[in-house]
mmCIF file of C-alpha atoms and ligand atoms in Angstrom:
data_model
loop_
_atom_site.group_PDB
_atom_site.id
_atom_site.type_symbol
_atom_site.label_atom_id
_atom_site.label_comp_id
_atom_site.label_asym_id
_atom_site.label_seq_id
_atom_site.Cartn_x
_atom_site.Cartn_y
_atom_site.Cartn_z
ATOM 1 C CA MET A 134 202.432 57.987 125.027
ATOM 2 C CA ALA A 135 203.630 57.313 128.556
ATOM 3 C CA ALA A 136 201.774 54.647 130.505
ATOM 4 C CA PRO A 137 199.005 56.179 132.629
ATOM 5 C CA SER A 138 199.871 56.438 136.317
ATOM 6 C CA ARG A 139 198.305 57.525 139.572
ATOM 7 C CA ASP A 140 200.312 60.793 139.319
ATOM 8 C CA ASP A 141 198.669 61.734 136.045
ATOM 9 C CA PRO A 142 196.494 64.875 136.606
ATOM 10 C CA TRP A 143 193.718 63.050 134.747
ATOM 11 C CA SER A 144 193.919 60.110 137.140
ATOM 12 C CA VAL A 145 191.105 59.835 139.687
ATOM 13 C CA VAL A 146 192.181 56.583 141.339
ATOM 14 C CA ASP A 147 193.006 58.343 144.611
ATOM 15 C CA MET A 148 189.872 60.466 144.536
ATOM 16 C CA ILE A 149 187.645 57.397 144.245
ATOM 17 C CA ASN A 150 189.760 55.391 146.673
ATOM 18 C CA LEU A 151 190.670 52.644 144.209
ATOM 19 C CA SER A 152 193.266 50.223 145.524
ATOM 20 C CA PRO A 153 196.373 49.276 143.493
ATOM 21 C CA PRO A 154 196.246 46.266 141.145
ATOM 22 C CA VAL A 155 195.803 42.971 142.976
ATOM 23 C CA ASP A 156 198.937 40.901 143.467
ATOM 24 C CA CYS A 157 197.488 37.408 143.313
ATOM 25 C CA THR A 158 200.738 35.820 144.464
ATOM 26 C CA LYS A 159 200.615 37.558 147.850
ATOM 27 C CA PRO A 160 199.247 35.698 150.839
ATOM 28 C CA TYR A 161 196.203 37.280 152.478
ATOM 29 C CA ASP A 162 194.823 37.346 155.994
ATOM 30 C CA THR A 163 191.876 34.963 156.302
ATOM 31 C CA SER A 164 191.054 35.872 159.904
ATOM 32 C CA THR A 165 188.842 38.767 158.758
ATOM 33 C CA LEU A 166 186.223 36.245 157.624
ATOM 34 C CA ALA A 167 185.306 35.375 161.201
ATOM 35 C CA ARG A 168 183.738 38.770 161.716
ATOM 36 C CA LYS A 169 181.613 38.819 158.600
ATOM 37 C CA THR A 170 177.945 38.259 157.940
ATOM 38 C CA ILE A 171 177.744 37.426 154.236
ATOM 39 C CA LEU A 172 174.596 37.243 152.130
ATOM 40 C CA ILE A 173 174.872 35.185 148.925
ATOM 41 C CA THR A 174 172.180 35.290 146.243
ATOM 42 C CA GLY A 175 171.988 32.143 144.105
ATOM 43 C CA GLY A 176 173.978 30.575 146.917
ATOM 44 C CA ALA A 177 172.463 27.096 146.978
ATOM 45 C CA SER A 178 174.703 25.541 144.343
ATOM 46 C CA GLY A 179 177.767 26.109 142.181
ATOM 47 C CA PHE A 180 179.961 29.086 143.073
ATOM 48 C CA GLY A 181 177.679 30.375 145.824
ATOM 49 C CA ALA A 182 177.570 27.042 147.648
ATOM 50 C CA ALA A 183 181.343 26.589 147.260
ATOM 51 C CA PHE A 184 181.918 30.089 148.688
ATOM 52 C CA ALA A 185 179.535 29.373 151.572
ATOM 53 C CA ARG A 186 181.189 26.063 152.471
ATOM 54 C CA HIS A 187 184.645 27.646 152.311
ATOM 55 C CA TRP A 188 183.819 30.797 154.242
ATOM 56 C CA ALA A 189 181.915 28.833 156.903
ATOM 57 C CA GLN A 190 185.186 27.064 157.737
ATOM 58 C CA TYR A 191 186.641 30.478 158.609
ATOM 59 C CA GLY A 192 183.751 31.358 160.903
ATOM 60 C CA ALA A 193 181.670 33.572 158.609
ATOM 61 C CA HIS A 194 177.942 33.841 159.241
ATOM 62 C CA LEU A 195 176.158 33.004 155.979
ATOM 63 C CA ILE A 196 172.728 33.765 154.605
ATOM 64 C CA ILE A 197 171.801 31.881 151.477
ATOM 65 C CA GLY A 198 169.189 33.171 149.064
ATOM 66 C CA ASP A 199 168.060 30.950 146.195
ATOM 67 C CA VAL A 200 164.958 30.006 144.235
ATOM 68 C CA ASN A 201 165.824 26.318 144.554
ATOM 69 C CA ASP A 202 164.306 25.626 147.966
ATOM 70 C CA ARG A 203 165.303 21.987 148.204
ATOM 71 C CA VAL A 204 168.990 22.486 147.444
ATOM 72 C CA ARG A 205 169.110 25.628 149.549
ATOM 73 C CA GLU A 206 167.632 23.852 152.564
ATOM 74 C CA GLU A 207 170.087 20.982 152.178
ATOM 75 C CA LEU A 208 172.994 23.409 152.166
ATOM 76 C CA VAL A 209 171.648 25.347 155.121
ATOM 77 C CA ALA A 210 171.265 22.095 157.052
ATOM 78 C CA GLU A 211 174.854 21.180 156.174
ATOM 79 C CA LEU A 212 176.176 24.559 157.294
ATOM 80 C CA ARG A 213 174.413 24.562 160.631
ATOM 81 C CA GLY A 214 177.406 22.811 162.149
ATOM 82 C CA SER A 215 179.404 25.975 161.466
ATOM 83 C CA PRO A 216 178.438 29.254 163.125
ATOM 84 C CA SER A 217 175.086 29.545 161.397
ATOM 85 C CA ALA A 218 173.207 29.780 158.170
ATOM 86 C CA THR A 219 169.730 30.962 157.404
ATOM 87 C CA GLN A 220 167.531 29.927 154.546
ATOM 88 C CA ASP A 221 165.521 32.511 152.761
ATOM 89 C CA GLN A 222 162.911 33.453 150.210
ATOM 90 C CA THR A 223 163.160 34.622 146.650
ATOM 91 C CA ASP A 224 161.917 38.050 147.674
ATOM 92 C CA GLN A 225 165.085 40.106 147.808
ATOM 93 C CA VAL A 226 163.888 42.664 150.353
ATOM 94 C CA ALA A 227 162.822 39.862 152.685
ATOM 95 C CA LEU A 228 166.177 38.184 152.111
ATOM 96 C CA PHE A 229 168.116 41.285 153.140
ATOM 97 C CA ARG A 230 165.885 41.897 156.156
ATOM 98 C CA THR A 231 166.235 38.303 157.305
ATOM 99 C CA ALA A 232 169.995 38.522 156.856
ATOM 100 C CA ALA A 233 170.259 41.656 158.992
ATOM 101 C CA ALA A 234 167.933 40.224 161.636
ATOM 102 C CA SER A 235 169.830 36.931 161.907
ATOM 103 C CA SER A 236 173.286 38.511 161.900
ATOM 104 C CA PRO A 237 175.125 38.204 165.238
ATOM 105 C CA THR A 238 176.061 41.873 164.909
ATOM 106 C CA GLY A 239 172.740 43.032 163.469
ATOM 107 C CA SER A 240 174.383 44.066 160.234
ATOM 108 C CA ILE A 241 175.325 42.707 156.827
ATOM 109 C CA ASP A 242 179.030 43.015 156.023
ATOM 110 C CA ALA A 243 179.175 41.568 152.542
ATOM 111 C CA VAL A 244 176.876 40.664 149.689
ATOM 112 C CA VAL A 245 177.654 38.312 146.812
ATOM 113 C CA ALA A 246 175.353 38.856 143.818
ATOM 114 C CA GLY A 247 175.693 35.359 142.402
ATOM 115 C CA ALA A 248 172.240 34.369 141.099
ATOM 116 C CA GLY A 249 172.388 33.598 137.415
ATOM 117 C CA ILE A 250 170.958 31.438 134.631
ATOM 118 C CA VAL A 251 171.818 30.723 130.996
ATOM 119 C CA GLU A 252 169.635 30.495 127.913
ATOM 120 C CA ARG A 253 168.171 27.042 127.426
ATOM 121 C CA GLY A 254 165.914 25.551 124.826
ATOM 122 C CA ASN A 255 163.014 25.053 127.206
ATOM 123 C CA GLN A 256 162.318 28.737 127.688
ATOM 124 C CA PRO A 257 158.900 30.001 126.565
ATOM 125 C CA ASN A 258 159.974 31.806 123.393
ATOM 126 C CA ALA A 259 162.751 29.543 122.246
ATOM 127 C CA SER A 260 163.066 29.207 118.503
ATOM 128 C CA SER A 261 162.194 26.108 116.555
ATOM 129 C CA ALA A 262 165.871 25.272 116.843
ATOM 130 C CA GLY A 263 164.980 25.285 120.514
ATOM 131 C CA VAL A 264 168.027 27.057 121.828
ATOM 132 C CA PHE A 265 168.060 30.803 121.986
ATOM 133 C CA ASP A 266 165.780 33.230 123.669
ATOM 134 C CA LEU A 267 166.170 36.085 121.190
ATOM 135 C CA SER A 268 166.177 34.099 117.955
ATOM 136 C CA VAL A 269 163.031 33.439 115.944
ATOM 137 C CA SER A 270 161.882 30.615 113.743
ATOM 138 C CA LEU A 271 162.754 30.937 110.046
ATOM 139 C CA ASP A 272 159.761 28.741 109.092
ATOM 140 C CA THR A 273 157.255 31.542 109.522
ATOM 141 C CA ASP A 274 156.374 34.884 107.957
ATOM 142 C CA ASP A 275 154.679 38.058 109.089
ATOM 143 C CA ALA A 276 151.326 36.985 107.636
ATOM 144 C CA ALA A 277 151.016 34.534 110.505
ATOM 145 C CA GLY A 278 151.564 37.415 112.892
ATOM 146 C CA PRO A 279 154.643 38.926 114.486
ATOM 147 C CA PRO A 280 156.833 36.747 116.651
ATOM 148 C CA PRO A 281 155.876 36.667 120.328
ATOM 149 C CA PRO A 282 157.933 39.001 122.482
ATOM 150 C CA PRO A 283 161.135 37.479 123.821
ATOM 151 C CA ALA A 284 161.028 36.057 127.341
ATOM 152 C CA LEU A 285 164.076 38.055 128.492
ATOM 153 C CA LYS A 286 164.285 35.862 131.573
ATOM 154 C CA VAL A 287 168.052 35.725 131.490
ATOM 155 C CA LEU A 288 168.216 39.517 131.514
ATOM 156 C CA ALA A 289 165.634 39.618 134.294
ATOM 157 C CA VAL A 290 167.660 37.337 136.572
ATOM 158 C CA ASN A 291 171.254 38.135 135.582
ATOM 159 C CA PHE A 292 170.956 41.855 135.085
ATOM 160 C CA THR A 293 167.756 43.338 136.529
ATOM 161 C CA GLY A 294 167.916 40.969 139.506
ATOM 162 C CA VAL A 295 171.603 41.702 140.119
ATOM 163 C CA THR A 296 170.975 45.449 139.791
ATOM 164 C CA TYR A 297 168.245 45.138 142.410
ATOM 165 C CA THR A 298 170.581 43.134 144.655
ATOM 166 C CA THR A 299 173.147 45.901 144.214
ATOM 167 C CA HIS A 300 170.608 48.566 145.099
ATOM 168 C CA LEU A 301 169.648 46.737 148.294
ATOM 169 C CA ALA A 302 173.282 45.989 149.110
ATOM 170 C CA LEU A 303 174.229 49.662 148.911
ATOM 171 C CA PHE A 304 171.425 50.395 151.371
ATOM 172 C CA TYR A 305 171.835 47.528 153.853
ATOM 173 C CA LEU A 306 175.644 47.577 153.875
ATOM 174 C CA THR A 307 175.552 51.261 154.732
ATOM 175 C CA LEU A 308 173.235 50.557 157.664
ATOM 176 C CA SER A 309 176.037 48.585 159.337
ATOM 177 C CA PRO A 310 176.965 50.298 162.577
ATOM 178 C CA GLY A 311 180.609 51.220 163.178
ATOM 179 C CA SER A 312 182.659 53.339 160.825
ATOM 180 C CA ALA A 313 185.585 50.899 160.775
ATOM 181 C CA ARG A 314 183.456 47.987 159.595
ATOM 182 C CA ASP A 315 184.299 46.500 156.210
ATOM 183 C CA ARG A 316 181.456 46.667 153.692
ATOM 184 C CA HIS A 317 181.811 44.661 150.525
ATOM 185 C CA LEU A 318 179.748 43.986 147.414
ATOM 186 C CA LEU A 319 181.092 41.179 145.239
ATOM 187 C CA LEU A 320 179.501 41.008 141.798
ATOM 188 C CA ILE A 321 179.726 37.879 139.647
ATOM 189 C CA SER A 322 180.042 38.562 135.953
ATOM 190 C CA SER A 323 181.621 36.139 133.478
ATOM 191 C CA ILE A 324 184.098 35.726 130.676
ATOM 192 C CA ALA A 325 181.029 36.721 128.616
ATOM 193 C CA CYS A 326 181.608 40.335 129.694
ATOM 194 C CA LEU A 327 185.025 40.358 128.048
ATOM 195 C CA SER A 328 184.357 38.236 125.034
ATOM 196 C CA PRO A 329 181.070 37.453 123.269
ATOM 197 C CA LEU A 330 179.544 33.995 123.733
ATOM 198 C CA PRO A 331 177.778 33.300 120.428
ATOM 199 C CA GLY A 332 174.523 31.448 121.024
ATOM 200 C CA GLN A 333 174.176 33.056 124.455
ATOM 201 C CA THR A 334 173.067 36.500 123.332
ATOM 202 C CA GLU A 335 171.050 37.466 126.389
ATOM 203 C CA TYR A 336 173.628 35.965 128.703
ATOM 204 C CA THR A 337 176.396 37.953 127.002
ATOM 205 C CA VAL A 338 174.328 41.139 127.233
ATOM 206 C CA SER A 339 173.512 40.494 130.881
ATOM 207 C CA LYS A 340 177.140 39.894 131.873
ATOM 208 C CA HIS A 341 178.332 42.971 129.967
ATOM 209 C CA GLY A 342 175.638 44.740 131.976
ATOM 210 C CA VAL A 343 177.031 43.465 135.274
ATOM 211 C CA MET A 344 180.490 44.635 134.235
ATOM 212 C CA GLY A 345 179.017 48.037 133.319
ATOM 213 C CA LEU A 346 177.405 48.149 136.744
ATOM 214 C CA PHE A 347 180.754 47.439 138.364
ATOM 215 C CA ARG A 348 182.763 49.893 136.247
ATOM 216 C CA ALA A 349 180.405 52.785 136.905
ATOM 217 C CA LEU A 350 179.776 51.916 140.548
ATOM 218 C CA ARG A 351 183.384 51.674 141.575
ATOM 219 C CA GLY A 352 183.651 55.338 140.585
ATOM 220 C CA THR A 353 181.024 56.366 143.128
ATOM 221 C CA ALA A 354 180.843 53.633 145.789
ATOM 222 C CA TRP A 355 183.177 55.635 148.031
ATOM 223 C CA THR A 356 180.405 58.208 148.454
ATOM 224 C CA THR A 357 178.043 55.646 149.987
ATOM 225 C CA GLY A 358 179.629 54.483 153.200
ATOM 226 C CA ALA A 359 183.007 53.437 151.778
ATOM 227 C CA ILE A 360 181.613 50.248 150.276
ATOM 228 C CA ARG A 361 184.161 48.065 148.478
ATOM 229 C CA VAL A 362 182.861 46.872 145.114
ATOM 230 C CA ASN A 363 184.729 44.101 143.300
ATOM 231 C CA VAL A 364 183.836 41.683 140.528
ATOM 232 C CA LEU A 365 184.771 38.203 139.302
ATOM 233 C CA THR A 366 184.669 37.231 135.627
ATOM 234 C CA PRO A 367 185.155 33.441 135.494
ATOM 235 C CA TYR A 368 185.680 31.318 132.419
ATOM 236 C CA PHE A 369 183.671 28.055 132.054
ATOM 237 C CA VAL A 370 183.443 25.992 135.239
ATOM 238 C CA ASP A 371 181.536 22.727 135.441
ATOM 239 C CA THR A 372 178.567 23.632 137.667
ATOM 240 C CA THR A 373 174.824 23.027 137.376
ATOM 241 C CA LEU A 374 174.602 26.284 135.400
ATOM 242 C CA LEU A 375 175.911 24.758 132.216
ATOM 243 C CA PRO A 376 174.185 22.057 130.218
ATOM 244 C CA LYS A 377 176.645 19.332 129.178
ATOM 245 C CA ALA A 378 176.270 20.560 125.587
ATOM 246 C CA ALA A 379 177.811 23.881 126.617
ATOM 247 C CA LEU A 380 180.957 22.120 127.835
ATOM 248 C CA ALA A 381 181.272 19.903 124.749
ATOM 249 C CA PRO A 382 183.053 22.549 122.613
ATOM 250 C CA LEU A 383 185.710 22.684 125.332
ATOM 251 C CA ALA A 384 186.592 19.007 124.950
ATOM 252 C CA GLY A 385 190.354 18.697 124.651
ATOM 253 C CA GLY A 386 190.761 22.286 125.828
ATOM 254 C CA ALA A 387 190.841 23.646 129.330
ATOM 255 C CA LYS A 388 188.171 25.003 131.611
ATOM 256 C CA ALA A 389 188.535 27.016 134.787
ATOM 257 C CA GLU A 390 188.584 25.265 138.170
ATOM 258 C CA LEU A 391 186.053 25.871 140.924
ATOM 259 C CA GLU A 392 188.807 26.040 143.543
ATOM 260 C CA ASP A 393 190.438 28.945 141.662
ATOM 261 C CA VAL A 394 187.129 30.818 141.605
ATOM 262 C CA VAL A 395 186.803 30.181 145.353
ATOM 263 C CA ASP A 396 190.370 31.359 145.939
ATOM 264 C CA ALA A 397 189.848 34.578 143.949
ATOM 265 C CA ALA A 398 186.570 35.285 145.758
ATOM 266 C CA MET A 399 188.230 34.545 149.102
ATOM 267 C CA ARG A 400 191.022 37.015 148.342
ATOM 268 C CA LEU A 401 188.531 39.756 147.442
ATOM 269 C CA MET A 402 186.393 38.991 150.485
ATOM 270 C CA ALA A 403 189.189 38.626 153.041
ATOM 271 C CA ASP A 404 191.596 41.344 151.934
ATOM 272 C CA GLU A 405 189.775 44.479 153.063
ATOM 273 C CA GLY A 406 192.276 46.666 151.220
ATOM 274 C CA ILE A 407 191.062 45.573 147.775
ATOM 275 C CA ARG A 408 188.642 48.185 146.416
ATOM 276 C CA GLY A 409 187.272 48.414 142.897
ATOM 277 C CA ARG A 410 189.144 45.545 141.226
ATOM 278 C CA ALA A 411 188.032 42.971 138.659
ATOM 279 C CA LEU A 412 189.529 39.473 138.554
ATOM 280 C CA LEU A 413 189.255 37.072 135.673
ATOM 281 C CA VAL A 414 189.479 33.378 136.595
ATOM 282 C CA GLY A 415 190.581 31.290 133.653
ATOM 283 C CA PRO A 416 192.169 27.921 132.978
ATOM 284 C CA ARG A 417 195.516 27.505 134.758
ATOM 285 C CA MET A 418 198.201 28.776 132.405
ATOM 286 C CA ARG A 419 201.936 28.196 132.537
ATOM 287 C CA VAL A 420 203.777 31.455 133.142
ATOM 288 C CA VAL A 421 207.495 31.305 132.444
ATOM 289 C CA GLY A 422 209.952 33.406 134.442
ATOM 290 C CA VAL A 423 213.647 34.231 134.686
ATOM 291 C CA PRO A 424 215.891 34.126 137.793
ATOM 292 C CA CYS A 425 215.640 37.363 139.753
ATOM 293 C CA ASN A 426 219.409 37.653 140.384
ATOM 294 C CA GLY A 427 219.002 39.175 143.825
ATOM 295 C CA ASP A 428 216.316 41.635 142.806
ATOM 296 C CA ASP A 429 214.762 42.715 146.120
ATOM 297 C CA ALA A 430 211.518 43.612 144.434
ATOM 298 C CA VAL A 431 210.848 39.939 143.840
ATOM 299 C CA GLY A 432 208.999 38.538 146.819
ATOM 300 C CA GLU A 433 209.354 35.133 148.412
ATOM 301 C CA ALA A 434 206.029 34.160 146.958
ATOM 302 C CA ASP A 435 207.672 34.314 143.555
ATOM 303 C CA GLY A 436 210.180 31.674 144.618
ATOM 304 C CA GLY A 437 213.197 33.739 143.571
ATOM 305 C CA PHE A 438 212.054 34.190 140.017
ATOM 306 C CA LYS A 439 210.779 37.119 138.091
ATOM 307 C CA PHE A 440 207.884 35.786 136.142
ATOM 308 C CA VAL A 441 207.894 37.535 132.818
ATOM 309 C CA GLU A 442 205.594 35.924 130.350
ATOM 310 C CA GLY A 443 207.377 34.692 127.278
ATOM 311 C CA GLU A 444 210.817 35.705 128.487
ATOM 312 C CA GLY A 445 213.629 33.323 129.283
ATOM 313 C CA GLY A 446 213.590 29.584 129.431
ATOM 314 C CA ARG A 447 211.932 27.237 131.842
ATOM 315 C CA GLU A 448 213.820 28.255 134.999
ATOM 316 C CA GLY A 449 210.851 29.712 136.773
ATOM 317 C CA GLU A 450 207.396 28.486 136.057
ATOM 318 C CA ARG A 451 204.182 28.877 137.845
ATOM 319 C CA ARG A 452 200.583 28.180 137.130
ATOM 320 C CA GLN A 453 198.336 31.197 137.099
ATOM 321 C CA ALA A 454 194.566 31.199 136.797
ATOM 322 C CA VAL A 455 193.638 34.656 138.053
ATOM 323 C CA TRP A 456 194.266 37.872 136.119
ATOM 324 C CA GLU A 457 193.216 41.427 136.680
ATOM 325 C CA VAL A 458 190.995 43.033 134.021
ATOM 326 C CA TYR A 459 189.809 46.615 133.430
ATOM 327 C CA GLY A 460 192.622 47.665 135.748
ATOM 328 C CA HIS A 461 193.276 51.038 134.073
ATOM 329 C CA ASP A 462 189.739 52.427 133.871
ATOM 330 C CA TYR A 463 190.227 55.408 136.165
ATOM 331 C CA GLU A 464 193.930 56.033 135.646
ATOM 332 C CA ARG A 465 193.256 58.536 132.896
ATOM 333 C CA VAL A 466 189.731 59.815 132.404
ATOM 334 C CA GLU A 467 188.149 62.328 130.045
ATOM 335 C CA VAL A 468 186.727 65.655 131.101
ATOM 336 C CA PHE A 469 183.166 64.545 131.966
ATOM 337 C CA VAL A 470 184.268 61.836 134.393
ATOM 338 C CA TRP A 471 186.947 64.057 135.928
ATOM 339 C CA ARG A 472 184.553 66.973 136.505
ATOM 340 C CA TYR A 473 181.703 64.786 137.734
ATOM 341 C CA LEU A 474 183.850 62.975 140.287
ATOM 342 C CA SER A 475 185.550 66.225 141.358
ATOM 343 C CA MET A 476 182.119 67.720 141.939
ATOM 344 C CA LEU A 477 181.045 64.724 144.037
ATOM 345 C CA ASN A 478 184.239 65.089 146.017
ATOM 346 C CA LEU A 479 183.595 68.781 146.601
ATOM 347 C CA MET A 480 180.010 68.164 147.675
ATOM 348 C CA ARG A 481 181.177 65.523 150.113
ATOM 349 C CA GLY A 482 183.629 67.997 151.649
ATOM 350 C CA LEU A 483 180.952 70.704 151.800
ATOM 351 C CA ARG A 484 178.544 68.324 153.498
ATOM 352 C CA GLY A 485 181.109 67.873 156.284
ATOM 353 C CA TRP A 486 181.426 71.651 156.723
ATOM 354 C CA LEU A 487 177.650 72.095 156.613
ATOM 355 C CA GLY A 488 177.322 69.515 159.376
ATOM 356 C CA LEU A 489 179.821 71.431 161.483
ATOM 357 C CA VAL A 490 178.026 74.746 160.917
ATOM 358 C CA ARG A 491 174.661 73.133 161.742
ATOM 359 C CA ASP A 492 176.017 71.695 164.978
ATOM 360 C CA LEU A 493 177.590 75.021 166.003
ATOM 361 C CA TRP A 494 174.307 76.745 165.205
ATOM 362 C CA GLY A 495 172.549 74.202 167.382
ATOM 363 C CA ILE A 496 174.955 74.725 170.278
ATOM 364 C CA TYR A 497 175.089 78.528 170.281
ATOM 365 C CA VAL A 498 171.807 79.677 168.744
ATOM 366 C CA THR A 499 168.897 77.247 168.982
ATOM 367 C CA GLY A 500 170.419 75.124 171.748
ATOM 368 C CA TRP A 501 170.902 71.360 171.599
ATOM 369 C CA ARG A 502 168.228 69.252 173.113
ATOM 370 C CA ARG A 503 169.825 67.772 176.238
ATOM 371 C CA ILE A 504 168.951 64.249 177.214
HETATM 372 N N1 NAD B 220 179.734 28.076 135.847
HETATM 373 C C1 NAD B 220 180.334 28.898 135.001
HETATM 374 O O1 NAD B 220 181.000 28.470 134.057
HETATM 375 C C2 NAD B 220 180.251 30.383 135.194
HETATM 376 C C3 NAD B 220 181.199 31.167 134.566
HETATM 377 C C4 NAD B 220 181.158 32.545 134.721
HETATM 378 C C5 NAD B 220 180.171 33.109 135.501
HETATM 379 N N2 NAD B 220 179.269 32.325 136.105
HETATM 380 C C6 NAD B 220 178.237 33.012 136.905
HETATM 381 O O2 NAD B 220 178.380 32.647 138.251
HETATM 382 C C7 NAD B 220 177.107 32.719 138.905
HETATM 383 C C8 NAD B 220 176.862 31.395 139.609
HETATM 384 O O3 NAD B 220 176.833 30.390 138.604
HETATM 385 P P1 NAD B 220 177.079 28.868 138.945
HETATM 386 O O4 NAD B 220 177.984 28.333 137.931
HETATM 387 O O5 NAD B 220 177.395 28.715 140.372
HETATM 388 O O6 NAD B 220 175.624 28.321 138.584
HETATM 389 P P2 NAD B 220 174.649 27.381 139.407
HETATM 390 O O7 NAD B 220 173.505 27.088 138.487
HETATM 391 O O8 NAD B 220 175.357 26.219 139.994
HETATM 392 O O9 NAD B 220 174.174 28.344 140.584
HETATM 393 C C9 NAD B 220 173.321 29.436 140.344
HETATM 394 C C10 NAD B 220 172.265 29.464 141.419
HETATM 395 O O10 NAD B 220 171.421 30.592 141.189
HETATM 396 C C11 NAD B 220 170.104 30.190 141.536
HETATM 397 N N3 NAD B 220 169.160 31.096 140.909
HETATM 398 C C12 NAD B 220 168.766 31.140 139.619
HETATM 399 N N4 NAD B 220 167.858 32.117 139.459
HETATM 400 C C13 NAD B 220 167.708 32.724 140.669
HETATM 401 C C14 NAD B 220 166.918 33.809 141.139
HETATM 402 N N5 NAD B 220 166.102 34.476 140.336
HETATM 403 N N6 NAD B 220 167.028 34.143 142.436
HETATM 404 C C15 NAD B 220 167.850 33.468 143.264
HETATM 405 N N7 NAD B 220 168.610 32.427 142.878
HETATM 406 C C16 NAD B 220 168.535 32.069 141.595
HETATM 407 C C17 NAD B 220 169.993 28.783 141.045
HETATM 408 O O11 NAD B 220 168.923 28.078 141.666
HETATM 409 C C18 NAD B 220 171.348 28.226 141.419
HETATM 410 O O12 NAD B 220 171.346 27.658 142.710
HETATM 411 C C19 NAD B 220 176.089 33.047 137.825
HETATM 412 O O13 NAD B 220 175.825 34.425 137.856
HETATM 413 C C20 NAD B 220 176.809 32.664 136.550
HETATM 414 O O14 NAD B 220 176.355 33.419 135.445
HETATM 415 C C21 NAD B 220 179.280 30.982 136.003
#
């Protein structure tokens, strides 16, 4: 079967305004950051704090939401030297309202849904092994009563909380005045949405959920104010999220680097042409290439080499940490998706015509109210 392409009649990539695959070797324009008001949930530490510190250097206005008041306030105090930063509450509606109110332009341009936790032994319903939220003790039987219900806190924060953030983002981003304004929702999933993490059942479920949110939403986000929706799926990075025991199995192996996560997020945030793409950030891998022999298609960023994994010797090598995933989702769809999206497209067109008819009716029949 031929590889799916944008010309395939079953492709909807143009209909849903999906951008082409991301070329992570291309430089991007960072000046767009200076115009943005960015709200980051879970922004007080780890990825969120690293994004905030980085984007502040480019003049972004940042609003940090986090349940950890002390760390959040420290970060906000640190960022005050840059354009501005506002602390906020755990209440998500209040967070979004505060963000809009404190924005120099009165609007929110981008939202990063970064809040997340992992399963730890100190959660209320942890098993006697003391590790996993969903597991139960084997030292008991039903005579002593059924097991208590699971806490489901990880799902509540990582999935329900992120879904609520998404809901609010779709509303508040659309409120932004100006049709040319960039509107961006950046979701943070994990390697756990591509591969199961045994022992982190709820976490794995929650991150598959975030990826499901992204994959469905990028099919319809164009209907709500042309919002760009992108997602990151990082591998293990040493942040406060992970107990040391979680990193131990990686000893002697490689983890992902925070600066690569920041770089991937920066690309998605700054390059306003990237719509509906998912980037995996993994350990830096050696990619071997062959000389391009004057091939014009090979850009300067490639240093004169075609990088074809596994082909050729050691002539051209580069380190790559960022890879696109789920890139082909909408290149060939089945009949339900095709018809549903076509119908949305038709309704959108009809709404434009209805607006025109209503305005003409107002002008010639009922008369427009003059002010
Ligand atoms: N570190 C990794 O290896 C890794 C890998 C892949 C994905 N991720 C994801 O990236 C995101 C950020 O993780 P991190 O590594 O920066 O972790 P982190 O623990 O350093 O930061 C997460 C932040 O979220 C905050 N938070 C937790 N619950 C919250 C809630 N209900 N409301 C608001 N804030 C809340 C925490 O206080 C913390 O400041 C998470 O969604 C995580 O699942 C992390």
